[in-house]
Amino acid sequence: MLTSALSPAWRRIAVGVGLFAAFASAAAASGIKGAPPPFDKGGVKIALINYLSAGDFFQAYEGGAQRQARALGIDLRVFPGKQDAALQRDQIEQAINLGVKGIIVNHGLPESLKDVVQKAVNAGIKVVAFDVDLDQAQIPQIEQSDKDLASSLLNLAIKQNGRAFKAAYVYVPGFAPLDRRDAVWQSVKKSTPGIVEKARWGTVDNPIATSVAAQALAALRAHPDISVVFAPYDEFARGTKLAASELGIGRKLKIYSADISTSDIREIREAGSPWVATAATNPAVVGAVSVRALALSIAGINPGRHIAVKPTLITRADLDRLDIKTVEELSARLPAFGTSDAARAAWIPVTH
Ligand code: SR1
């Protein structure tokens, strides 16, 4: 809208906002002193192309990426994920046409991405991938050490429930982090035959937690002897917890999950909650690491083929003991959760 079409008061606000935007982009355009090209000049354009955007994890991931991009004077274009492989391909094409210097691919289906990502690489665009294995040597892979994440949860489950219990498992194949966590679940079941998987469910249909709850309700009703649920994605835990509360079995069930957000902390600490532990990174840190890894690549510095952000095992007892109510409080109490050493360089101002 033209400012001349506005009332004088709104015109002053619009001019103010315009001046702020112009000032901010001038600051970004001026670049970072001492940084390698093109960051010395600023205004570097990159794209974040998501497969999934809904839910606390992905919102916080995007927030962390935005903050790190701003600190680097990067113009970050975010493409929302709608769990639509064709749309994600199309968005990569759009990013190529926009003339971006780099692309972060956040989740997705490898088979539908490989050729279009190769097209970007051939065009000289740097690519990093978070939680999707694009199987290309020049593409750094970022992950949350899913093996450690799942192992720490299952070791705790065995410590708290013994080596023999009836379990349920929440899983959807085809997502790299869930597949890596699944490999650990399979191996633990093999080495601990007393753990019997009585039921399995899982869906990523939106809204995920509600869809999972409908499945969990039927399975838990059919198998009242289940005492442990391994649900390594927070949306899976939320759905299972909803079903347990509907059935009034919250106090005899223990849910072990992954991921954390402020609302997850509330759910874990709720009186009688079956959600007893989660293994998680701070998703904002993972978003920031993704941007830093891409910035290094664009600057011609190899950030490494595999970049891992280490998860922390967080129990309800820890949260209660430290009286932690938010992710920010958790980051302040546990520095290893609030920041990462991955993909750093002296010229990169670190936000997380
Ligand atoms: C559907 S995949 C969900 C997982 O992706 C991220 O890695 C989060 O940790 C979440 O658990």
CSV table of C-alpha atoms and ligand atoms in Angstrom, one decimal:
chain,number,residue,atom,x,y,z
A,1,MET,CA,0.0,0.0,0.0
A,2,LEU,CA,1.3,3.5,-0.8
A,3,THR,CA,1.9,5.6,2.3
A,4,SER,CA,0.2,8.6,0.7
A,5,ALA,CA,-3.1,6.7,0.9
A,6,LEU,CA,-2.8,6.5,4.7
A,7,SER,CA,-4.0,8.9,7.4
A,8,PRO,CA,-1.1,11.1,8.8
A,9,ALA,CA,-0.8,8.9,12.0
A,10,TRP,CA,-0.6,5.7,10.0
A,11,ARG,CA,1.7,7.4,7.5
A,12,ARG,CA,4.2,8.2,10.4
A,13,ILE,CA,4.0,4.5,11.6
A,14,ALA,CA,4.5,3.2,8.0
A,15,VAL,CA,7.4,5.5,7.4
A,16,GLY,CA,8.9,4.5,10.7
A,17,VAL,CA,8.5,0.8,9.9
A,18,GLY,CA,9.9,1.4,6.5
A,19,LEU,CA,12.9,3.2,7.9
A,20,PHE,CA,13.5,0.4,10.4
A,21,ALA,CA,13.3,-2.2,7.6
A,22,ALA,CA,15.6,-0.1,5.4
A,23,PHE,CA,18.0,0.3,8.4
A,24,ALA,CA,18.0,-3.4,9.2
A,25,SER,CA,18.6,-4.4,5.6
A,26,ALA,CA,21.3,-1.8,5.3
A,27,ALA,CA,23.0,-3.4,8.4
A,28,ALA,CA,22.7,-6.8,6.8
A,29,ALA,CA,23.9,-5.5,3.5
A,30,SER,CA,27.0,-4.1,5.1
A,31,GLY,CA,28.3,-7.5,6.0
A,32,ILE,CA,30.4,-8.9,8.9
A,33,LYS,CA,33.9,-7.4,9.5
A,34,GLY,CA,36.5,-10.1,9.2
A,35,ALA,CA,34.2,-12.7,7.7
A,36,PRO,CA,35.1,-14.5,4.5
A,37,PRO,CA,33.2,-13.7,1.3
A,38,PRO,CA,30.3,-13.4,0.7
A,39,PHE,CA,29.6,-12.7,4.4
A,40,ASP,CA,32.0,-9.7,4.4
A,41,LYS,CA,29.5,-7.9,2.1
A,42,GLY,CA,26.3,-9.2,3.6
A,43,GLY,CA,22.9,-9.7,2.0
A,44,VAL,CA,23.5,-13.5,1.4
A,45,LYS,CA,20.2,-15.2,0.4
A,46,ILE,CA,19.4,-18.7,1.6
A,47,ALA,CA,16.3,-20.9,1.7
A,48,LEU,CA,15.0,-23.2,4.4
A,49,ILE,CA,12.8,-25.8,2.8
A,50,ASN,CA,10.7,-27.8,5.2
A,51,TYR,CA,8.8,-31.0,4.8
A,52,LEU,CA,7.1,-30.6,8.2
A,53,SER,CA,6.4,-27.3,9.8
A,54,ALA,CA,3.6,-27.9,12.3
A,55,GLY,CA,4.2,-28.7,15.9
A,56,ASP,CA,6.5,-27.3,18.6
A,57,PHE,CA,9.7,-28.9,17.4
A,58,PHE,CA,9.5,-27.5,13.9
A,59,GLN,CA,8.4,-24.0,15.0
A,60,ALA,CA,11.3,-23.8,17.5
A,61,TYR,CA,13.7,-25.1,14.8
A,62,GLU,CA,12.6,-22.4,12.4
A,63,GLY,CA,12.9,-19.7,15.2
A,64,GLY,CA,16.5,-20.8,15.9
A,65,ALA,CA,17.4,-20.7,12.2
A,66,GLN,CA,15.9,-17.2,11.8
A,67,ARG,CA,17.9,-15.8,14.8
A,68,GLN,CA,21.2,-17.3,13.6
A,69,ALA,CA,20.5,-16.0,10.0
A,70,ARG,CA,19.8,-12.5,11.3
A,71,ALA,CA,23.0,-12.6,13.3
A,72,LEU,CA,24.9,-13.4,10.1
A,73,GLY,CA,23.2,-10.7,8.0
A,74,ILE,CA,21.5,-13.5,6.0
A,75,ASP,CA,18.3,-13.1,4.1
A,76,LEU,CA,16.5,-16.3,5.0
A,77,ARG,CA,13.5,-17.4,2.9
A,78,VAL,CA,11.4,-20.0,4.7
A,79,PHE,CA,9.2,-22.4,2.7
A,80,PRO,CA,6.5,-24.0,4.8
A,81,GLY,CA,6.3,-27.8,4.9
A,82,LYS,CA,3.0,-29.4,4.3
A,83,GLN,CA,4.1,-33.1,4.2
A,84,ASP,CA,3.8,-32.8,0.4
A,85,ALA,CA,6.8,-34.3,-1.5
A,86,ALA,CA,5.8,-32.6,-4.8
A,87,LEU,CA,5.5,-29.2,-3.1
A,88,GLN,CA,8.9,-29.6,-1.5
A,89,ARG,CA,10.5,-30.4,-4.9
A,90,ASP,CA,8.7,-27.4,-6.4
A,91,GLN,CA,10.0,-25.2,-3.5
A,92,ILE,CA,13.6,-26.3,-4.2
A,93,GLU,CA,13.1,-25.3,-7.9
A,94,GLN,CA,11.7,-21.9,-6.7
A,95,ALA,CA,14.8,-21.4,-4.4
A,96,ILE,CA,17.1,-22.2,-7.3
A,97,ASN,CA,15.2,-19.6,-9.4
A,98,LEU,CA,15.5,-17.0,-6.6
A,99,GLY,CA,19.2,-17.2,-6.9
A,100,VAL,CA,19.9,-18.4,-3.3
A,101,LYS,CA,23.5,-19.2,-2.4
A,102,GLY,CA,22.4,-22.1,-0.1
A,103,ILE,CA,19.5,-24.4,0.8
A,104,ILE,CA,18.7,-26.2,4.1
A,105,VAL,CA,16.5,-29.2,3.4
A,106,ASN,CA,14.6,-30.0,6.6
A,107,HIS,CA,13.2,-33.6,6.5
A,108,GLY,CA,11.6,-35.0,3.4
A,109,LEU,CA,11.5,-38.2,1.4
A,110,PRO,CA,15.0,-38.9,-0.1
A,111,GLU,CA,13.8,-40.5,-3.3
A,112,SER,CA,11.7,-37.5,-4.3
A,113,LEU,CA,14.4,-35.0,-3.5
A,114,LYS,CA,17.7,-36.4,-4.8
A,115,ASP,CA,17.5,-35.3,-8.4
A,116,VAL,CA,16.2,-31.7,-7.7
A,117,VAL,CA,18.8,-31.3,-4.9
A,118,GLN,CA,21.5,-32.4,-7.4
A,119,LYS,CA,20.2,-29.7,-9.8
A,120,ALA,CA,20.8,-27.1,-7.0
A,121,VAL,CA,24.3,-28.5,-6.4
A,122,ASN,CA,25.1,-28.4,-10.1
A,123,ALA,CA,24.0,-24.8,-10.1
A,124,GLY,CA,26.7,-24.0,-7.5
A,125,ILE,CA,24.2,-23.8,-4.6
A,126,LYS,CA,25.4,-25.2,-1.3
A,127,VAL,CA,23.0,-27.6,0.4
A,128,VAL,CA,22.9,-29.0,3.9
A,129,ALA,CA,20.3,-31.6,5.1
A,130,PHE,CA,18.7,-31.9,8.5
A,131,ASP,CA,17.2,-35.4,9.2
A,132,VAL,CA,16.9,-36.5,5.6
A,133,ASP,CA,19.6,-38.7,4.1
A,134,LEU,CA,20.2,-37.3,0.6
A,135,ASP,CA,23.1,-39.8,0.2
A,136,GLN,CA,25.4,-37.3,-1.6
A,137,ALA,CA,28.9,-37.0,-0.4
A,138,GLN,CA,29.1,-33.2,-0.7
A,139,ILE,CA,25.9,-32.6,1.4
A,140,PRO,CA,26.5,-32.3,5.1
A,141,GLN,CA,24.0,-34.2,7.2
A,142,ILE,CA,22.8,-32.7,10.5
A,143,GLU,CA,21.1,-34.9,13.1
A,144,GLN,CA,20.5,-35.1,16.8
A,145,SER,CA,22.6,-38.3,17.5
A,146,ASP,CA,19.4,-40.4,17.3
A,147,LYS,CA,21.3,-43.5,18.4
A,148,ASP,CA,22.3,-41.9,21.7
A,149,LEU,CA,18.8,-40.4,22.0
A,150,ALA,CA,17.1,-43.7,21.8
A,151,SER,CA,19.7,-45.6,23.8
A,152,SER,CA,19.5,-43.2,26.7
A,153,LEU,CA,15.7,-43.5,26.8
A,154,LEU,CA,15.7,-47.3,26.6
A,155,ASN,CA,18.4,-47.7,29.2
A,156,LEU,CA,16.3,-45.6,31.6
A,157,ALA,CA,13.2,-47.6,30.7
A,158,ILE,CA,15.0,-50.8,31.7
A,159,LYS,CA,16.4,-49.2,34.9
A,160,GLN,CA,12.9,-48.1,35.9
A,161,ASN,CA,10.9,-51.2,34.8
A,162,GLY,CA,13.3,-54.1,34.8
A,163,ARG,CA,14.3,-56.3,31.9
A,164,ALA,CA,10.9,-57.8,31.4
A,165,PHE,CA,7.8,-55.8,30.6
A,166,LYS,CA,4.9,-55.5,28.1
A,167,ALA,CA,5.5,-52.6,25.8
A,168,ALA,CA,3.9,-50.5,23.0
A,169,TYR,CA,5.9,-48.8,20.3
A,170,VAL,CA,4.9,-45.7,18.4
A,171,TYR,CA,6.6,-45.5,15.0
A,172,VAL,CA,6.1,-44.3,11.4
A,173,PRO,CA,8.8,-45.6,8.9
A,174,GLY,CA,10.4,-43.4,6.3
A,175,PHE,CA,11.6,-40.5,8.5
A,176,ALA,CA,15.4,-40.6,9.0
A,177,PRO,CA,15.3,-39.8,12.7
A,178,LEU,CA,12.5,-42.2,13.5
A,179,ASP,CA,14.3,-44.9,11.5
A,180,ARG,CA,17.5,-44.4,13.4
A,181,ARG,CA,15.7,-44.6,16.7
A,182,ASP,CA,13.9,-47.7,15.4
A,183,ALA,CA,17.2,-49.5,14.8
A,184,VAL,CA,18.0,-49.0,18.5
A,185,TRP,CA,14.5,-50.3,19.6
A,186,GLN,CA,15.0,-53.4,17.4
A,187,SER,CA,18.4,-54.1,18.9
A,188,VAL,CA,17.3,-53.6,22.5
A,189,LYS,CA,14.3,-56.0,22.0
A,190,LYS,CA,16.7,-58.5,20.5
A,191,SER,CA,19.2,-58.3,23.4
A,192,THR,CA,16.4,-58.1,26.0
A,193,PRO,CA,13.9,-60.8,25.2
A,194,GLY,CA,11.8,-60.0,28.3
A,195,ILE,CA,10.6,-56.8,26.6
A,196,VAL,CA,7.6,-57.8,24.6
A,197,GLU,CA,6.1,-55.4,22.0
A,198,LYS,CA,2.4,-56.1,22.4
A,199,ALA,CA,1.1,-53.2,20.2
A,200,ARG,CA,2.4,-50.7,17.7
A,201,TRP,CA,0.8,-47.6,16.3
A,202,GLY,CA,1.8,-44.3,14.7
A,203,THR,CA,0.7,-41.7,12.2
A,204,VAL,CA,1.9,-38.2,11.1
A,205,ASP,CA,-1.6,-37.2,9.9
A,206,ASN,CA,-2.3,-33.7,11.1
A,207,PRO,CA,-3.1,-32.9,13.8
A,208,ILE,CA,-0.6,-35.6,14.7
A,209,ALA,CA,-1.2,-35.9,18.5
A,210,THR,CA,-5.0,-36.2,18.0
A,211,SER,CA,-4.6,-38.8,15.3
A,212,VAL,CA,-2.2,-40.8,17.4
A,213,ALA,CA,-4.6,-40.5,20.4
A,214,ALA,CA,-7.3,-42.3,18.4
A,215,GLN,CA,-5.0,-45.2,17.5
A,216,ALA,CA,-3.5,-45.4,21.0
A,217,LEU,CA,-7.0,-45.5,22.6
A,218,ALA,CA,-7.9,-48.7,20.6
A,219,ALA,CA,-4.5,-50.4,21.2
A,220,LEU,CA,-4.3,-49.6,25.0
A,221,ARG,CA,-7.9,-50.7,25.5
A,222,ALA,CA,-7.1,-54.0,23.7
A,223,HIS,CA,-3.9,-54.6,25.7
A,224,PRO,CA,-4.4,-53.5,29.3
A,225,ASP,CA,-1.2,-55.3,30.3
A,226,ILE,CA,1.0,-52.7,28.5
A,227,SER,CA,3.0,-50.8,31.1
A,228,VAL,CA,5.7,-49.0,29.0
A,229,VAL,CA,5.3,-47.0,25.8
A,230,PHE,CA,8.3,-46.1,23.7
A,231,ALA,CA,7.1,-43.0,21.7
A,232,PRO,CA,10.2,-41.3,20.4
A,233,TYR,CA,8.6,-38.0,19.0
A,234,ASP,CA,6.8,-35.5,21.3
A,235,GLU,CA,3.7,-35.5,19.2
A,236,PHE,CA,3.5,-39.3,19.6
A,237,ALA,CA,3.8,-38.9,23.4
A,238,ARG,CA,1.2,-36.2,23.6
A,239,GLY,CA,-1.3,-38.4,21.6
A,240,THR,CA,-0.6,-41.5,23.8
A,241,LYS,CA,-0.9,-39.4,27.0
A,242,LEU,CA,-4.3,-38.1,25.8
A,243,ALA,CA,-5.5,-41.7,25.2
A,244,ALA,CA,-4.1,-42.9,28.6
A,245,SER,CA,-6.0,-40.0,30.4
A,246,GLU,CA,-9.2,-40.9,28.5
A,247,LEU,CA,-8.9,-44.5,29.7
A,248,GLY,CA,-7.9,-43.4,33.2
A,249,ILE,CA,-4.7,-45.5,33.1
A,250,GLY,CA,-2.2,-42.6,33.3
A,251,ARG,CA,-0.8,-43.8,36.7
A,252,LYS,CA,0.1,-47.3,35.5
A,253,LEU,CA,1.7,-46.4,32.3
A,254,LYS,CA,5.2,-44.9,31.6
A,255,ILE,CA,5.9,-43.1,28.4
A,256,TYR,CA,9.5,-42.5,27.2
A,257,SER,CA,9.7,-39.9,24.4
A,258,ALA,CA,11.9,-37.5,22.4
A,259,ASP,CA,11.9,-33.7,21.9
A,260,ILE,CA,10.9,-31.0,24.4
A,261,SER,CA,9.1,-27.7,24.3
A,262,THR,CA,7.6,-25.5,27.0
A,263,SER,CA,4.2,-27.1,26.5
A,264,ASP,CA,5.8,-30.6,26.7
A,265,ILE,CA,7.4,-29.6,30.0
A,266,ARG,CA,3.9,-28.7,31.3
A,267,GLU,CA,2.5,-32.1,30.1
A,268,ILE,CA,5.4,-34.0,31.7
A,269,ARG,CA,5.0,-32.2,35.0
A,270,GLU,CA,1.3,-32.4,35.2
A,271,ALA,CA,0.0,-34.4,38.2
A,272,GLY,CA,-0.2,-38.1,37.4
A,273,SER,CA,1.3,-37.7,33.9
A,274,PRO,CA,2.5,-41.0,32.4
A,275,TRP,CA,5.2,-39.1,30.4
A,276,VAL,CA,8.2,-39.8,32.6
A,277,ALA,CA,11.2,-38.9,30.4
A,278,THR,CA,12.3,-37.4,27.1
A,279,ALA,CA,15.6,-37.3,25.3
A,280,ALA,CA,16.0,-34.0,23.5
A,281,THR,CA,18.0,-31.3,22.0
A,282,ASN,CA,16.9,-27.7,22.0
A,283,PRO,CA,15.4,-27.5,18.5
A,284,ALA,CA,16.3,-23.8,18.3
A,285,VAL,CA,20.0,-24.9,18.6
A,286,VAL,CA,19.6,-27.4,15.8
A,287,GLY,CA,18.1,-24.6,13.6
A,288,ALA,CA,21.0,-22.4,14.4
A,289,VAL,CA,23.5,-25.1,13.7
A,290,SER,CA,21.9,-25.8,10.3
A,291,VAL,CA,22.3,-22.2,9.3
A,292,ARG,CA,25.9,-22.1,10.6
A,293,ALA,CA,26.8,-25.3,8.7
A,294,LEU,CA,25.3,-23.8,5.5
A,295,ALA,CA,27.2,-20.5,6.1
A,296,LEU,CA,30.5,-22.3,6.4
A,297,SER,CA,29.8,-24.2,3.2
A,298,ILE,CA,28.9,-21.0,1.3
A,299,ALA,CA,32.2,-19.5,2.6
A,300,GLY,CA,34.1,-22.5,1.2
A,301,ILE,CA,34.8,-24.1,4.5
A,302,ASN,CA,33.8,-27.8,4.9
A,303,PRO,CA,31.6,-28.1,8.1
A,304,GLY,CA,32.0,-31.9,8.0
A,305,ARG,CA,29.9,-34.6,6.5
A,306,HIS,CA,28.1,-35.5,9.7
A,307,ILE,CA,27.2,-32.9,12.2
A,308,ALA,CA,25.6,-34.0,15.4
A,309,VAL,CA,23.8,-32.0,18.1
A,310,LYS,CA,23.9,-34.1,21.3
A,311,PRO,CA,20.6,-34.8,23.1
A,312,THR,CA,20.1,-34.6,26.8
A,313,LEU,CA,18.1,-37.1,28.8
A,314,ILE,CA,15.5,-35.2,30.8
A,315,THR,CA,13.3,-36.9,33.4
A,316,ARG,CA,10.2,-35.7,35.2
A,317,ALA,CA,12.1,-36.0,38.4
A,318,ASP,CA,14.8,-33.6,37.1
A,319,LEU,CA,12.2,-31.0,36.0
A,320,ASP,CA,10.5,-31.2,39.3
A,321,ARG,CA,13.7,-31.1,41.3
A,322,LEU,CA,15.0,-28.0,39.5
A,323,ASP,CA,11.4,-26.6,39.1
A,324,ILE,CA,11.9,-26.0,35.4
A,325,LYS,CA,8.9,-24.6,33.6
A,326,THR,CA,10.2,-23.5,30.2
A,327,VAL,CA,12.8,-24.4,27.6
A,328,GLU,CA,14.6,-21.2,28.4
A,329,GLU,CA,14.9,-22.2,32.0
A,330,LEU,CA,16.2,-25.6,30.9
A,331,SER,CA,18.8,-24.0,28.7
A,332,ALA,CA,19.9,-21.8,31.5
A,333,ARG,CA,20.3,-24.7,34.0
A,334,LEU,CA,21.9,-27.1,31.4
A,335,PRO,CA,24.3,-25.2,29.2
A,336,ALA,CA,24.9,-28.3,27.1
A,337,PHE,CA,21.2,-28.2,26.2
A,338,GLY,CA,21.1,-24.5,25.4
A,339,THR,CA,24.0,-24.3,23.0
A,340,SER,CA,26.2,-26.4,20.6
A,341,ASP,CA,29.8,-26.2,19.6
A,342,ALA,CA,28.9,-27.6,16.1
A,343,ALA,CA,29.7,-25.6,13.0
A,344,ARG,CA,31.4,-22.7,14.6
A,345,ALA,CA,34.0,-20.2,13.4
A,346,ALA,CA,35.4,-17.0,14.9
A,347,TRP,CA,33.6,-14.8,12.4
A,348,ILE,CA,30.2,-16.3,13.1
A,349,PRO,CA,28.2,-14.6,15.8
A,350,VAL,CA,26.7,-17.5,17.7
A,351,THR,CA,23.1,-17.2,18.9
A,352,HIS,CA,22.8,-20.7,20.4
B,1,SR1,C1,8.4,-37.2,11.9
B,1,SR1,S1,10.0,-37.0,12.4
B,1,SR1,C2,9.9,-36.3,13.9
B,1,SR1,C3,11.3,-36.0,14.5
B,1,SR1,O1,12.0,-35.1,13.7
B,1,SR1,C4,12.9,-34.4,14.5
B,1,SR1,O2,14.1,-35.0,14.4
B,1,SR1,C5,12.3,-34.4,15.9
B,1,SR1,O3,13.3,-34.9,16.8
B,1,SR1,C6,11.1,-35.3,15.8
B,1,SR1,O4,11.1,-36.3,16.9
